[in-house]
Amino acid sequence: MASQLRLRSSLALVTGAGGGIGRAVSVRLAAEGAAVAACDLDGAAAQETVRLLGGPGSEQGAHAAFQADVSEARAVRRLLEQVQACFSRLPSVVVSCAGITRDEFLLHMSEDDWDRVIAVNLKGIFLVTQAAAQALVSSGSPGSIINISSIIGKVGNVGQTNYAASKAGVVGLTQTVARELGRHGIRCNAVLPGLIKTPMTQKMPQKVLDKMWQMWSRSWHPKTVAISQGLQWKSLEVFSCNCLKDPGLCSLPHHSARPPADEDSEFPGYKRGGSVWLRNAECGRQGCL
């Protein structure tokens, strides 16, 4: 039971918590005993997530919902202030799941669609990461920042120039932040999910989804993973993080005692070309949480 409640003393802020991966992350964190500050642009969806939260270590009223647009600096700063006021402490775990798609072929993509996706998916993660890091460093508190990227950021995808660019940017941002914040005892990791059935991906045309599966199935191996209580969806097993000592949030069979020596190394959960190890070299310890 103790291992299941390892986050009992933690406060976790999750953006994009109103559905999909963000809601699943919130549920898992609550089950691990954390108090969850669930934030979403859709305040009602965030409230619904809070209603669903529970778990062995959770007490009634331990969680709270917040509404914010992560693409606006003032809104993000206000969010951190509201969370601290509500819980009388800073979040020690911050998970940025907020993301959108505005798919179109490069030849027809509008500047507005490009700008909005970059604003939410990349600028939003920058703003949340920066605000959380500033608060933690100022208070002298350690913490863990987890940014949700996407395998699209590594391999690209037809019709998703803006989305691919934003998710690739998240990886670069995370690698740099990890190096900068390690000396403060703050870990920063990125997770690169494959195709997961969420409200966002359900908006994609079926012919696009079919082409994605055809392209990826040649080099990636499908794996059924749970993304919310009671539900399991097919996903590509290409989650990436630096959880070398403690699987933490991920709890997927991709962990090993060490990174592979090369792409052909055999170790659980990864196939050729399937790993991105974001080592926080200056932090001294590794793992999402």
XYZ file of C-alpha atoms in Angstrom:
289
model
C 0.000 0.000 0.000
C 2.848 2.370 0.802
C 4.165 2.186 -2.750
C 0.719 3.056 -4.070
C 0.638 6.201 -1.938
C 4.133 7.499 -2.673
C 2.685 10.865 -3.713
C 0.583 11.358 -0.574
C 2.403 14.570 0.342
C 2.538 15.920 -3.209
C 0.503 18.604 -4.910
C 0.279 18.130 -8.666
C -0.796 20.727 -11.215
C -2.050 19.235 -14.474
C -2.924 21.401 -17.475
C -5.201 20.066 -20.176
C -6.828 18.035 -17.412
C -10.311 18.288 -18.846
C -9.964 15.145 -20.968
C -7.715 12.704 -22.784
C -4.201 12.218 -21.467
C -4.543 15.103 -19.009
C -7.550 13.519 -17.337
C -5.865 10.111 -17.261
C -2.750 11.641 -15.674
C -4.904 13.373 -13.079
C -6.646 10.118 -12.202
C -3.334 8.312 -11.850
C -1.797 11.023 -9.685
C -4.818 11.001 -7.386
C -4.640 7.211 -7.143
C -1.003 7.609 -6.059
C -2.163 9.858 -3.231
C -1.444 13.312 -4.660
C -3.716 16.301 -4.340
C -4.497 17.415 -7.901
C -5.016 20.909 -9.249
C -6.791 20.133 -12.531
C -6.637 22.979 -15.026
C -8.254 23.285 -18.426
C -9.422 25.988 -20.801
C -12.837 24.382 -20.363
C -13.594 24.978 -16.697
C -16.560 22.608 -16.698
C -14.389 19.789 -18.077
C -11.827 20.420 -15.327
C -14.622 20.226 -12.758
C -15.734 16.900 -14.217
C -12.195 15.559 -13.918
C -12.092 16.554 -10.249
C -15.391 14.769 -9.733
C -13.847 11.587 -11.114
C -10.741 11.740 -8.960
C -10.278 9.420 -6.045
C -7.996 6.674 -4.886
C -6.623 5.148 -1.721
C -4.732 8.229 -0.657
C -7.268 10.838 -1.633
C -9.560 12.575 0.771
C -12.840 14.264 -0.056
C -12.119 17.803 -1.198
C -8.406 17.125 -1.724
C -8.566 18.232 -5.368
C -9.630 21.422 -7.116
C -10.427 22.611 -10.636
C -9.080 25.717 -12.329
C -9.715 27.461 -15.646
C -6.909 29.121 -17.607
C -5.612 29.704 -21.122
C -2.002 28.510 -20.941
C -1.064 30.528 -24.024
C -1.445 33.774 -22.031
C 1.338 34.709 -19.619
C -0.928 36.648 -17.272
C -3.370 33.746 -17.063
C -0.575 31.289 -16.249
C 0.829 33.502 -13.500
C -2.659 33.895 -12.084
C -3.143 30.126 -12.214
C -0.046 29.516 -10.077
C -1.249 32.141 -7.608
C -4.694 30.544 -7.408
C -3.289 27.065 -6.890
C -0.963 28.267 -4.137
C -3.781 30.170 -2.452
C -6.137 27.178 -2.652
C -3.696 24.587 -1.303
C -1.436 26.899 0.764
C 1.619 25.504 -1.008
C 3.261 25.284 -4.411
C 2.783 22.283 -6.701
C 5.800 19.979 -6.528
C 4.683 18.132 -9.670
C 3.646 19.988 -12.828
C 2.363 18.095 -15.859
C 1.700 20.092 -19.039
C -0.837 18.196 -21.137
C -2.691 21.092 -22.760
C -2.578 20.802 -26.537
C -4.616 21.332 -29.681
C -4.555 20.460 -33.372
C -5.420 22.587 -36.400
C -4.568 20.159 -39.192
C -4.040 21.202 -42.802
C -1.555 20.544 -45.571
C 1.398 22.930 -45.671
C 0.262 24.419 -48.979
C -3.054 25.465 -47.464
C -2.289 26.075 -43.787
C -3.286 29.507 -42.570
C -1.057 31.679 -40.445
C -3.761 31.742 -37.771
C -3.786 27.932 -37.542
C 0.003 27.895 -37.278
C 0.060 30.599 -34.612
C -2.670 29.078 -32.446
C -1.103 25.609 -32.316
C 2.329 27.021 -31.507
C 0.790 29.321 -28.894
C -0.917 26.510 -26.995
C 1.370 23.526 -27.571
C 4.770 25.208 -27.310
C 4.386 28.680 -25.835
C 1.902 27.308 -23.315
C 4.382 24.712 -22.079
C 7.102 27.370 -21.934
C 4.900 29.670 -19.841
C 3.782 26.939 -17.431
C 7.305 25.552 -17.094
C 8.778 28.992 -16.516
C 6.165 30.069 -13.960
C 6.424 26.807 -12.031
C 10.228 26.865 -12.103
C 10.383 30.479 -10.933
C 8.100 29.714 -8.005
C 9.988 26.568 -7.009
C 13.426 28.175 -7.266
C 12.289 31.225 -5.301
C 10.993 29.025 -2.501
C 13.996 26.707 -2.592
C 11.730 23.725 -3.213
C 12.569 20.692 -5.359
C 10.087 19.567 -7.963
C 9.297 17.650 -11.118
C 8.097 19.160 -14.392
C 6.727 16.775 -17.019
C 5.931 18.012 -20.517
C 3.793 16.011 -22.912
C 5.268 16.072 -26.398
C 4.395 13.578 -29.168
C 6.100 11.067 -31.420
C 4.924 13.354 -34.231
C 7.605 15.751 -33.051
C 10.225 13.157 -34.019
C 8.845 11.594 -37.192
C 6.426 14.239 -38.522
C 3.023 13.583 -40.051
C 1.240 14.634 -43.213
C -1.114 17.538 -42.591
C 0.389 18.430 -39.200
C 3.226 20.837 -39.915
C 2.209 23.108 -37.043
C 1.612 20.267 -34.568
C 4.883 18.503 -35.432
C 6.867 21.714 -35.058
C 5.275 22.478 -31.697
C 5.949 19.016 -30.295
C 9.530 18.958 -31.556
C 9.979 22.292 -29.820
C 8.747 20.785 -26.553
C 11.552 18.203 -26.671
C 14.227 20.864 -27.207
C 12.719 23.063 -24.508
C 12.637 20.171 -22.047
C 16.215 19.080 -22.692
C 17.448 22.612 -22.094
C 15.315 23.229 -19.015
C 16.530 19.962 -17.499
C 20.116 21.167 -17.777
C 19.311 24.579 -16.314
C 17.169 23.453 -13.389
C 19.047 20.333 -12.295
C 21.190 22.307 -9.866
C 18.019 23.516 -8.147
C 16.758 19.987 -7.567
C 14.071 20.313 -10.221
C 13.725 17.533 -12.788
C 12.243 18.181 -16.218
C 11.184 15.313 -18.481
C 9.307 14.923 -21.738
C 6.984 12.073 -22.662
C 6.341 11.339 -26.347
C 3.092 9.364 -26.722
C 2.129 7.640 -29.911
C -1.396 7.609 -31.288
C -3.817 7.469 -28.361
C -7.565 7.572 -28.731
C -8.617 10.837 -27.129
C -11.223 13.479 -28.014
C -8.492 15.355 -29.898
C -7.434 12.426 -32.090
C -11.040 11.413 -32.680
C -11.426 14.636 -34.674
C -8.839 13.433 -37.195
C -10.217 12.004 -40.484
C -10.194 8.211 -40.563
C -8.132 8.160 -43.763
C -5.418 10.156 -41.999
C -5.476 7.783 -39.028
C -5.251 4.781 -41.354
C -2.227 6.243 -43.134
C -0.538 6.956 -39.806
C -0.978 3.374 -38.661
C 0.299 2.024 -41.988
C 3.384 4.222 -41.817
C 4.227 3.589 -38.167
C 3.418 -0.117 -37.998
C 6.479 -0.843 -40.137
C 8.848 0.393 -37.436
C 6.811 0.781 -34.228
C 5.108 -1.975 -32.327
C 1.536 -1.337 -31.128
C 0.914 -1.782 -27.429
C -2.374 -1.637 -25.550
C -2.049 0.719 -22.593
C -4.568 2.129 -20.137
C -5.079 5.887 -20.403
C -8.030 6.211 -18.051
C -9.839 4.181 -15.460
C -11.566 1.215 -17.015
C -10.522 2.010 -20.579
C -7.711 0.739 -22.735
C -6.752 1.977 -26.167
C -4.190 0.978 -28.742
C -1.128 3.163 -28.598
C 2.323 3.032 -30.110
C 4.813 2.085 -27.440
C 7.110 5.030 -27.941
C 6.751 6.811 -24.630
C 10.020 8.505 -23.807
C 11.369 9.815 -20.538
C 14.352 9.444 -18.262
C 12.698 7.236 -15.668
C 15.718 5.015 -15.224
C 15.327 4.425 -11.495
C 11.640 4.872 -10.871
C 8.925 4.422 -13.525
C 6.928 7.122 -11.737
C 3.936 8.280 -13.688
C 4.615 6.252 -16.807
C 4.350 2.708 -15.433
C 4.935 1.375 -18.935
C 7.264 -1.535 -19.745
C 9.891 0.672 -21.330
C 12.177 1.132 -18.352
C 15.658 -0.231 -18.072
C 18.534 0.174 -15.635
C 20.432 2.039 -18.322
C 19.926 3.533 -21.783
C 20.648 1.257 -24.749
C 24.207 1.222 -26.058
C 22.839 1.617 -29.551
C 19.599 1.425 -31.486
C 19.837 -2.339 -31.898
C 20.097 -3.084 -28.186
C 17.409 -5.321 -26.795
C 15.693 -4.138 -23.652
C 12.034 -4.041 -22.544
C 9.598 -1.857 -24.383
C 11.785 -0.328 -27.073
C 12.387 -1.403 -30.615
C 14.805 0.074 -33.093
C 14.582 3.838 -33.170
C 12.076 3.926 -30.342
C 13.904 5.709 -27.535
C 14.582 9.298 -26.610
C 16.521 9.519 -23.356
C 16.246 12.990 -21.859
C 18.853 12.704 -19.125
C 18.876 15.447 -16.532
C 22.634 15.131 -16.120
C 23.036 17.817 -13.479
C 20.223 16.720 -11.189
C 21.831 13.628 -9.733
C 18.691 11.519 -9.752
C 16.330 10.548 -12.513
C 12.681 9.734 -12.901
C 9.465 11.579 -13.630
C 8.394 11.964 -10.003
